[in-house]
Short mmCIF file of C-alpha atoms and ligand atoms in Angstrom, two decimals:
data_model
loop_
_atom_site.label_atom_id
_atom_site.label_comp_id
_atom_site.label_asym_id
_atom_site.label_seq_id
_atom_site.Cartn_x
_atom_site.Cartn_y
_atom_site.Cartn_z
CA UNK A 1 108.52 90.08 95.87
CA UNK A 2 110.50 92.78 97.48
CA UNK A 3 110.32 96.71 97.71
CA UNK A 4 112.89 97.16 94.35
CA UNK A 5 110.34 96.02 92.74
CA UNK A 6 107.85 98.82 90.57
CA UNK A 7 104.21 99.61 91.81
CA UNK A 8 102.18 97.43 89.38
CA UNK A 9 104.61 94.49 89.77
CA UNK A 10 103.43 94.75 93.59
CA UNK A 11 99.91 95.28 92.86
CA UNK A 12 99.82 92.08 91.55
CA UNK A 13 102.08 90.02 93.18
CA UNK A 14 103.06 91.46 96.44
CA UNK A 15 101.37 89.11 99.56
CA UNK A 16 100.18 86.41 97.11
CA UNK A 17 101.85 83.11 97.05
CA UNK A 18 100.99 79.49 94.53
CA UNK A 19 99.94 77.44 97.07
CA UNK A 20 102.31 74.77 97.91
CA UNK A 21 99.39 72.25 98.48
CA UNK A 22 97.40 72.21 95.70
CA UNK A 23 99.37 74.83 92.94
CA UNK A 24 96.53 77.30 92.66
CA UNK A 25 97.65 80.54 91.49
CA UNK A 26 94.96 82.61 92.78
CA UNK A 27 95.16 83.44 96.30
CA UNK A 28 92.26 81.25 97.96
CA UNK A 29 89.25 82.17 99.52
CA UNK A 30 89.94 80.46 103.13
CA UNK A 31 85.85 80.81 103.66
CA UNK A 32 86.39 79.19 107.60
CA UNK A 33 85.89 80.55 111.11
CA UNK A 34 88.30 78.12 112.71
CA UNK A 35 91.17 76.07 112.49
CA UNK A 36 91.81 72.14 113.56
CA UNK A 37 95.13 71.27 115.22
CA UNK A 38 97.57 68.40 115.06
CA UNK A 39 97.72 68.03 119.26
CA UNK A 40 96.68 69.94 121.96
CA UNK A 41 100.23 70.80 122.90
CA UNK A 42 100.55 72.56 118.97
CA UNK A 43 96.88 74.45 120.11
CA UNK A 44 98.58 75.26 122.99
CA UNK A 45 101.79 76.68 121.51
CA UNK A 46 99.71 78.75 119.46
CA UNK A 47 97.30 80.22 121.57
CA UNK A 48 100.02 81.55 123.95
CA UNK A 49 101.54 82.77 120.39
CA UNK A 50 104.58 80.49 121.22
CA UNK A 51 104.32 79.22 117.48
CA UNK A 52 102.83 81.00 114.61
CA UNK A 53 99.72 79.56 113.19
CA UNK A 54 95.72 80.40 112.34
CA UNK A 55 93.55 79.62 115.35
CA UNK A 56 90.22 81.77 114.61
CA UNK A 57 89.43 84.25 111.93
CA UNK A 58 88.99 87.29 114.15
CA UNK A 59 92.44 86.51 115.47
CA UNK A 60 93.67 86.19 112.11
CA UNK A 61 93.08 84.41 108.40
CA UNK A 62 95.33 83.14 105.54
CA UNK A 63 93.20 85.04 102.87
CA UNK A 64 93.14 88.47 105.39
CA UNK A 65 96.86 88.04 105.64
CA UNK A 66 97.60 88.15 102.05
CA UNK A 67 95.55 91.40 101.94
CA UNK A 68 97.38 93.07 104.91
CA UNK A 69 100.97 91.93 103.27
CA UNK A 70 99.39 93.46 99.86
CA UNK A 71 98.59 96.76 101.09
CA UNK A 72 101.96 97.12 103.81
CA UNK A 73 104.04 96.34 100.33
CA UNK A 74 101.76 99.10 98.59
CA UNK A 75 102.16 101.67 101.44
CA UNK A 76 105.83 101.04 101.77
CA UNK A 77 105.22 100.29 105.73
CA UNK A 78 105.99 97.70 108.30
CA UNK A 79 103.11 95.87 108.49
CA UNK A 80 98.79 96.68 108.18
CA UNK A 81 95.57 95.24 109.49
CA UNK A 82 92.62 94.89 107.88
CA UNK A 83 89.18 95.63 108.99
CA UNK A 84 85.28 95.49 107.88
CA UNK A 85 85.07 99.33 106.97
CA UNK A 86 86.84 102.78 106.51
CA UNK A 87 85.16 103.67 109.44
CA UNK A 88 86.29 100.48 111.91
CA UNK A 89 89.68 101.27 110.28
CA UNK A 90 89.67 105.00 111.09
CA UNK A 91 87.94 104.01 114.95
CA UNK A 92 90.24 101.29 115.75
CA UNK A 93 93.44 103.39 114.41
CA UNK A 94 92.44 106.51 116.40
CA UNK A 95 91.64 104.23 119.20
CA UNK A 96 95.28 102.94 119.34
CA UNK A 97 96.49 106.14 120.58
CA UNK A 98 94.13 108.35 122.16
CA UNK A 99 92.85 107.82 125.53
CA UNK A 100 91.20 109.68 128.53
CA UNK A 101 92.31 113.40 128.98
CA UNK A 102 93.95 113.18 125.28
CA UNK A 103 93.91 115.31 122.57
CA UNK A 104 93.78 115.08 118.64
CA UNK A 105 94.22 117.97 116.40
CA UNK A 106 92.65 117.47 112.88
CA UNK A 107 91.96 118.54 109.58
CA UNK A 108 88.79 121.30 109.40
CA UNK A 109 87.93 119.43 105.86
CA UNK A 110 87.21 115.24 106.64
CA UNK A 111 85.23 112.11 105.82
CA UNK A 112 81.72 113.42 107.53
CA UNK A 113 81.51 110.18 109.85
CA UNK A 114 85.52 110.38 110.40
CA UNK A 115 84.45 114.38 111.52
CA UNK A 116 81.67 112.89 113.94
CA UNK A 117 83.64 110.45 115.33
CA UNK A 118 86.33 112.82 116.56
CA UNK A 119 83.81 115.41 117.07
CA UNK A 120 81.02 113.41 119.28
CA UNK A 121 82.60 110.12 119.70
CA UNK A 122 85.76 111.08 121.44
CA UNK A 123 84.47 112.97 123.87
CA UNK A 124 82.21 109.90 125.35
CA UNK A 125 85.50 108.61 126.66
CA UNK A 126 86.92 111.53 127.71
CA UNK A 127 89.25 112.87 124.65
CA UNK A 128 88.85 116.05 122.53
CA UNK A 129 89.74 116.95 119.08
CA UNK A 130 90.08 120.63 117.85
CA UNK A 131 89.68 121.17 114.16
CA UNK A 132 91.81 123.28 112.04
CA UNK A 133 90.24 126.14 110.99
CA UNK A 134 92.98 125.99 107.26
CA UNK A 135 95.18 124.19 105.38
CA UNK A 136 97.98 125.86 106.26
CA UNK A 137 100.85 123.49 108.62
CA UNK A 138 101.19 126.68 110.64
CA UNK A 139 97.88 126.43 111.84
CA UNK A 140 98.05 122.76 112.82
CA UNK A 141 100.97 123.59 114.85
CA UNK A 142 99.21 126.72 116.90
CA UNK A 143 96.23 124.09 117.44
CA UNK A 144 98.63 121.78 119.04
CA UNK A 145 98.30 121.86 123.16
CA UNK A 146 100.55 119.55 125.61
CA UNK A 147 97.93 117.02 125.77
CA UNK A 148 97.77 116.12 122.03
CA UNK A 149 98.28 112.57 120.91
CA UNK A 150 97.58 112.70 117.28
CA UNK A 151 97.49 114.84 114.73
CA UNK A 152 94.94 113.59 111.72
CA UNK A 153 94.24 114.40 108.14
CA UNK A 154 93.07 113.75 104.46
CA UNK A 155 94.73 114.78 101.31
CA UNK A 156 92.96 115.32 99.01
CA UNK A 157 89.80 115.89 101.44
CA UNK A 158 86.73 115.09 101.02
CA UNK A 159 84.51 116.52 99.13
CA UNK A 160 86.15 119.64 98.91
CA UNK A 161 89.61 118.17 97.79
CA UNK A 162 91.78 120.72 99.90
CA UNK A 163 95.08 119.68 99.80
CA UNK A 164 97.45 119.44 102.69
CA UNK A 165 101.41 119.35 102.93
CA UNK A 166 102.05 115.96 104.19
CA UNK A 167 106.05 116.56 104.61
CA UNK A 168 105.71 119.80 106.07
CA UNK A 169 103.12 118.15 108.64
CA UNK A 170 105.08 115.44 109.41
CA UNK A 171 108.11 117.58 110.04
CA UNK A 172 106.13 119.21 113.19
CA UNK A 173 104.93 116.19 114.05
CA UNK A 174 107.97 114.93 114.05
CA UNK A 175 109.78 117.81 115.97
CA UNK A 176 106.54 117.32 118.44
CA UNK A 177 106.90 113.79 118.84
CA UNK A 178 103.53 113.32 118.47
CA UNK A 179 102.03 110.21 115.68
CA UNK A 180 100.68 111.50 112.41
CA UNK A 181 97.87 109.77 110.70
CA UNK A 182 96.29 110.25 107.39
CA UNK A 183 93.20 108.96 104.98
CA UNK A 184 94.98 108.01 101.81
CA UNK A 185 91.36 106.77 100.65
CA UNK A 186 90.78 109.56 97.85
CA UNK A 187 94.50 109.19 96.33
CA UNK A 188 95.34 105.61 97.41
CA UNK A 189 98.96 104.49 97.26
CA UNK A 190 99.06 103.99 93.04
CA UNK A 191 99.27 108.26 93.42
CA UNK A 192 100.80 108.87 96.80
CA UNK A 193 102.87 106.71 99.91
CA UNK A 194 102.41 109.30 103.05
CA UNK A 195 104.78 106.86 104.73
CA UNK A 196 107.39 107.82 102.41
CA UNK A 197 106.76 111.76 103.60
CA UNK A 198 107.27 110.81 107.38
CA UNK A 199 103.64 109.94 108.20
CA UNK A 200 103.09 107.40 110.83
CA UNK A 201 100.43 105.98 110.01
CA UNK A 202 97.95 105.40 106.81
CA UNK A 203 94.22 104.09 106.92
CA UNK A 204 91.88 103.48 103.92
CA UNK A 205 88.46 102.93 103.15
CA UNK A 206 89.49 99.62 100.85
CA UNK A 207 85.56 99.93 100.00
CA UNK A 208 86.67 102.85 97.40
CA UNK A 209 89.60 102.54 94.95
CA UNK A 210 90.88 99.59 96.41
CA UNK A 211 88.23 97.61 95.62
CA UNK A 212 87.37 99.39 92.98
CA UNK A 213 84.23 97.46 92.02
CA UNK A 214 82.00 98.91 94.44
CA UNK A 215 81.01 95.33 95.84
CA UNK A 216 83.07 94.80 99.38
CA UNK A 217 83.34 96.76 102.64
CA UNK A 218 86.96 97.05 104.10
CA UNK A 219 89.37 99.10 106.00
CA UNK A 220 93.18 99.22 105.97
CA UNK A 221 95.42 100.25 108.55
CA UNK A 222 99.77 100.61 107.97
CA UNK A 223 101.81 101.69 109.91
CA UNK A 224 104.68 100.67 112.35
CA UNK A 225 104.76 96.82 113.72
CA UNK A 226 104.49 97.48 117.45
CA UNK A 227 101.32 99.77 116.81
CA UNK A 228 100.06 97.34 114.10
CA UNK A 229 100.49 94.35 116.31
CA UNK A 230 98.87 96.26 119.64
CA UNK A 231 96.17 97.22 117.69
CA UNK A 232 95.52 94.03 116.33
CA UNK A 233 95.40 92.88 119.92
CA UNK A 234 93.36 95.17 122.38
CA UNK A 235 91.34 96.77 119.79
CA UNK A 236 90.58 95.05 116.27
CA UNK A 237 90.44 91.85 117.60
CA UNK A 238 88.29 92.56 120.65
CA UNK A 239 86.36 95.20 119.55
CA UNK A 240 85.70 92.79 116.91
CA UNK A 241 85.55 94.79 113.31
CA UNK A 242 87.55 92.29 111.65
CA UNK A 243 86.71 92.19 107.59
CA UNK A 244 85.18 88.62 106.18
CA UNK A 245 87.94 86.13 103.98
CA UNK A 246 85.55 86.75 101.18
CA UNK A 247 85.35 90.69 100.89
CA UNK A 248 89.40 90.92 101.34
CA UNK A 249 89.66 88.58 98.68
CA UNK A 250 87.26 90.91 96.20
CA UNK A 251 89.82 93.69 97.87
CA UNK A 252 92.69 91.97 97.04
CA UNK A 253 91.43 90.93 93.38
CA UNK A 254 90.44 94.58 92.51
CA UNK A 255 94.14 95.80 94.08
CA UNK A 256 95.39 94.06 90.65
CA UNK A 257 94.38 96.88 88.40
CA UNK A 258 94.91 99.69 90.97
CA UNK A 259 97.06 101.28 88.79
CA UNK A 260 95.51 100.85 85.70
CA UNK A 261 92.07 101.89 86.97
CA UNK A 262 93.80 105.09 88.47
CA UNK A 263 95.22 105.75 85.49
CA UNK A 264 92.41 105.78 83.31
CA UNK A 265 90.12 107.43 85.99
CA UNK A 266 92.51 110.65 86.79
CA UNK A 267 92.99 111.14 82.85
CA UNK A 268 89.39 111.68 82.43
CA UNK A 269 89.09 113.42 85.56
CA UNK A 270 91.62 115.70 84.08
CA UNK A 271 89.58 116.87 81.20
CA UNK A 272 86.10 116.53 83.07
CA UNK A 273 87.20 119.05 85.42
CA UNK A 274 88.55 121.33 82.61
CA UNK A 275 85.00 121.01 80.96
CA UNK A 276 83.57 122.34 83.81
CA UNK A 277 85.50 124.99 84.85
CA UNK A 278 84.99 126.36 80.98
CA UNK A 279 81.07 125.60 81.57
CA UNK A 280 79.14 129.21 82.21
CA UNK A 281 76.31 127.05 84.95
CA UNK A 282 79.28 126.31 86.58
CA UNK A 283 80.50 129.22 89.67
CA UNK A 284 83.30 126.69 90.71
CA UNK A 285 85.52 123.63 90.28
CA UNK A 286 87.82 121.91 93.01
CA UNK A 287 90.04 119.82 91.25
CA UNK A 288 93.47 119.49 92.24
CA UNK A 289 95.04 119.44 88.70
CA UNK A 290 93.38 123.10 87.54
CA UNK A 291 96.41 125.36 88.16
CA UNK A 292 93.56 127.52 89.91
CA UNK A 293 93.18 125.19 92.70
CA UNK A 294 94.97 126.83 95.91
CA UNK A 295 96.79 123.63 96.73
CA UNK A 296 97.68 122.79 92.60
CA UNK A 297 101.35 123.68 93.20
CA UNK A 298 102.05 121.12 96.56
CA UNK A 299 99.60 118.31 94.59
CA UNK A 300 102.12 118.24 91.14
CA UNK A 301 104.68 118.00 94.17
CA UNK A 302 103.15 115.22 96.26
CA UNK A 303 101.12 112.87 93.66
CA UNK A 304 101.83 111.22 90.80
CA UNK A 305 98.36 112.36 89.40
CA UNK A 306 95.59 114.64 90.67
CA UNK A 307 93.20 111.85 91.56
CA UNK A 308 89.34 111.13 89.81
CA UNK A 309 87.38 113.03 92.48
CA UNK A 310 86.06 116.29 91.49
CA UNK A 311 83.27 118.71 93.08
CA UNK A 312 82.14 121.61 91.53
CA UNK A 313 79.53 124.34 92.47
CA UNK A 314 76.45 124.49 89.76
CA UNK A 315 75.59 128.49 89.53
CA UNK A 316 71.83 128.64 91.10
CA UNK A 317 72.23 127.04 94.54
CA UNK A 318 70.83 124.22 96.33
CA UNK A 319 67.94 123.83 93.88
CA UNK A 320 70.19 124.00 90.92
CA UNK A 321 72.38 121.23 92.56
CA UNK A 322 69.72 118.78 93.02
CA UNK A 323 68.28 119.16 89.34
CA UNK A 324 71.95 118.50 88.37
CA UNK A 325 71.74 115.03 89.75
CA UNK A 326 68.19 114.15 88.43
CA UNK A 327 69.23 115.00 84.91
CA UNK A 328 72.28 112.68 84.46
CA UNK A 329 72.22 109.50 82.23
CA UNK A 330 75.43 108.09 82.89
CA UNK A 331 76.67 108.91 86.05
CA UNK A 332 74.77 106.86 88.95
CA UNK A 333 73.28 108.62 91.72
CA UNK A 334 75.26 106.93 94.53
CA UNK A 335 77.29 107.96 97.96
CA UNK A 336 80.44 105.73 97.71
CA UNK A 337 83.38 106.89 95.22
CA UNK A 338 85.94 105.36 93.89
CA UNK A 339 84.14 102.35 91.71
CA UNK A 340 84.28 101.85 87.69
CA UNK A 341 80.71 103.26 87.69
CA UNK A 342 80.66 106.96 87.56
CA UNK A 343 78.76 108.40 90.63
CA UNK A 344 77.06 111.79 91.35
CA UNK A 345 76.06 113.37 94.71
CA UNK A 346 74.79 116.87 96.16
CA UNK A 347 76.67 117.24 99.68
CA UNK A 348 74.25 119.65 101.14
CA UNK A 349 70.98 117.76 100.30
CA UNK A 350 72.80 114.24 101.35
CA UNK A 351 76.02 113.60 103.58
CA UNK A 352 75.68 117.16 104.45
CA UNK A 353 72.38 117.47 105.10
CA UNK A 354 72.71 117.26 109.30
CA UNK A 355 75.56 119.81 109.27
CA UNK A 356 74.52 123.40 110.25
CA UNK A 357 74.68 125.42 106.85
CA UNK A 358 76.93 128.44 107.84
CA UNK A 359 79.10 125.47 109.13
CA UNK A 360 79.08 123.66 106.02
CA UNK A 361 79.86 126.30 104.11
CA UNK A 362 82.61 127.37 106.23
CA UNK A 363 84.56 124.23 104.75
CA UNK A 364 83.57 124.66 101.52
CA UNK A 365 80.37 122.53 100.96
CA UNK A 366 78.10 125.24 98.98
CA UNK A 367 74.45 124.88 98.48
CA UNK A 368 74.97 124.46 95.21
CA UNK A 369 78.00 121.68 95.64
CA UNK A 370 78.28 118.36 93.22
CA UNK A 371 80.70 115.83 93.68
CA UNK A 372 81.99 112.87 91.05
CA UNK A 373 83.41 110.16 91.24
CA UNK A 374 84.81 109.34 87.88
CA UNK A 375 84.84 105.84 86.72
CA UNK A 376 86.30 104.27 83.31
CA UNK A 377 83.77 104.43 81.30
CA UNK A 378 84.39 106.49 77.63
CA UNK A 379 84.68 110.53 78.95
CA UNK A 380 82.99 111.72 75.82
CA UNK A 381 80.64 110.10 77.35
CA UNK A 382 80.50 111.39 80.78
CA UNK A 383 81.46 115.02 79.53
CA UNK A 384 78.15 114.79 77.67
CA UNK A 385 76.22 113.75 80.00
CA UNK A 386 77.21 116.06 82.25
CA UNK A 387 76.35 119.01 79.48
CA UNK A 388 72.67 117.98 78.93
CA UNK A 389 72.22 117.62 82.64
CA UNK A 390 73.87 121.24 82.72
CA UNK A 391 72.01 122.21 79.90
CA UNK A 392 68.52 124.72 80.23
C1 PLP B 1 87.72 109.61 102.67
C2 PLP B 1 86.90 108.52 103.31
N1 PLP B 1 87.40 107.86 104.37
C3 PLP B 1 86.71 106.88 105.00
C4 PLP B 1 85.44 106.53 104.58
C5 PLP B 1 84.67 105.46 105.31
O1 PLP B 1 84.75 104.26 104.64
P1 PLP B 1 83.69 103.06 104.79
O2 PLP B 1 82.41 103.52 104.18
O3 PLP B 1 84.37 101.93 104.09
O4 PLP B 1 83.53 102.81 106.26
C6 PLP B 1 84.89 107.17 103.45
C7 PLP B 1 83.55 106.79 102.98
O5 PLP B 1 82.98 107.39 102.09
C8 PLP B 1 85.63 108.19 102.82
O6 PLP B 1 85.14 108.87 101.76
#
């Protein structure tokens, strides 16, 4: 499998090998914490990384592997690590290059717990992050001091799907010399490859579209081999968040139909969102594909489609939100995104609820804000759910 080869080709085959042993085609599940060795002298030649072999899972595992060769074929990057969550992903990648008396500029609009971590975690050891207060790549660049390390960012973000200019960002980054990473979680690399634009570095929550099933935690990192290979090192490996054989196996089975999922998911997405803009209860819709959206224009220019996340602001406020989400049939009340399932979820009364509210609606999270996740199930369907639950 090489890099001429198309997107779904690589989806399925890219990182997988028949096994020469026993001619299974499925990549197995290698469900073991350790592995034996011929002699002590091959142990030895390993451990000092003389020779290349699998010692210990947290150092490294056949079924992991495939996974990490997967997802650096799917990024179009060096090489990738995987880890037990988005969030030991997003930790352990930040924690690569940022130490004491460093800097990170980042995106106003992020993951909450990405937010907290480079709002309240940072600072523990010494670092700071300052948050840009728009979209704009002008105003990443005035946040930029002489201290900064990193510059991070989502595109689309979430939940208020603001979208960013990766090239222009990575063109001051560039000119700065200073790394660029970004979430790729809510657009995953079946819709964009920020590597391809000049970012440095990509991390996912493989939990979401990955996956795809919504049954296994994991984390991606890609980026450039020396990072990949440090990180793997001094901080995945001894911080300890590696991900279990058997979840990045699910991962790497649900990778398969990345592209066909996606597919089906931002086509309904499409005409969900255009439902609700045309729905009177509804004061708002953030959808990157409505040629209202503010960042419409650079999202037909940097994605292949406009992803299956949508929020939208029910008329009536907080109240109005909530009875949203207890009126549904269909679409499960659930936090992840990202899964076959349809899910539903009112920011301010739930991952919002601990963030000040002239703060939270500073980036966009109303009282009144819903957010889907749109799955594959039939969107007559889900469009008529959503207009009883909008209904009275
Ligand atoms: C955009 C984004 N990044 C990262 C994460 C964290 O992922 P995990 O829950 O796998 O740690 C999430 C979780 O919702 C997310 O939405």
């Amino acid at each position: 499998m090489n890099s001429s080869h198309q997107f779904a080709t690589r989806a399925v085959h890219a990182g997988e090998t028949i096994c020469g042993v026993t001619g299974a085609l499925d990549t197995p599940i290698y469900q073991s914490t350790t592995f034996a060795f011929e002699s002590a002298d091959e142990m030895a030649a390993i451990f000092g990384e003389e020779k290349f072999g699998y010692m210990y899972t947290r150092y490294g595992n056949p079924t992991i592997r495939a996974l990490e060769s997967k997802m650096a074929s799917l990024e179009g990057g060096e090489a990738a690590l995987a880890t037990a969550s988005g969030m030991a992903a997003i930790s352990s990648a930040i924690l690569g290059y940022v130490r004491a008396g460093d800097h990170v500029v980042a995106a106003r609009s992020l993951y909450g717990a990405a937010y907290d971590f480079l709002n309240r975690k940072l600072p523990r050891y010494g670092a700071s992050a300052a948050f840009v207060p728009s979209a704009r790549v002008e105003d990443f660049e005035k946040c930029i001091r002489p201290n900064t390390r990193l510059i991070y960012f989502e595109t689309p973000s979430n939940p208020v799907l603001e979208i960013i200019d990766m090239q222009g960002l990575a063109e001051v980054a560039r000119a700065r010399g200073i790394p660029l990473m970004m979430d790729n979680t809510f657009a995953s690399p079946a819709l964009q490859q920020p590597l391809a634009s000049g970012v440095t570095v990509v991390v996912h929550s493989a939990t979401k579209y990955l996956c795809g099933h919504g049954d296994a935690m994991g984390g991606i990192i890609v980026g450039p081999k020396p990072y990949i290979a440090d990180l793997s090192r001094e901080i995945v490996r001894d911080f300890g968040g590696v991900i279990s054989p058997f979840n990045a196996w699910l991962i790497l089975r649900g990778i398969h139909t990345l592209h066909l999922r996606m597919a089906a998911q931002c086509a309904s997405a499409s005409r969900i969102a255009e439902f609700l803009n045309a729905h009177p209860r509804v004061e708002r819709v953030n959808y990157p594909g409505l040629p209202g959206h503010p960042g419409h224009g650079l999202a037909r220019k940097q994605m292949k489609a406009f992803g299956a996340m949508i929020s939208f602001e029910v008329r009536g406020g907080y109240e109005a939100g909530k009875k949203v989400m207890d009126r549904v049939k269909i679409f499960a009340r659930a936090a992840s995104l990202g899964d076959t399932r349809s899910l539903i979820v009112h920011s301010a009364s739930t991952s919002h609820r601990a963030v000040p509210r002239e703060q939270r609606i500073a980036v966009g999270v109303s009282d009144g804000l819903v957010r889907l996740s749109i799955g594959v199930e039939a969107v007559e369907d889900l469009i008529d759910d959503l207009d009883q639950a909008l209904a009275s």
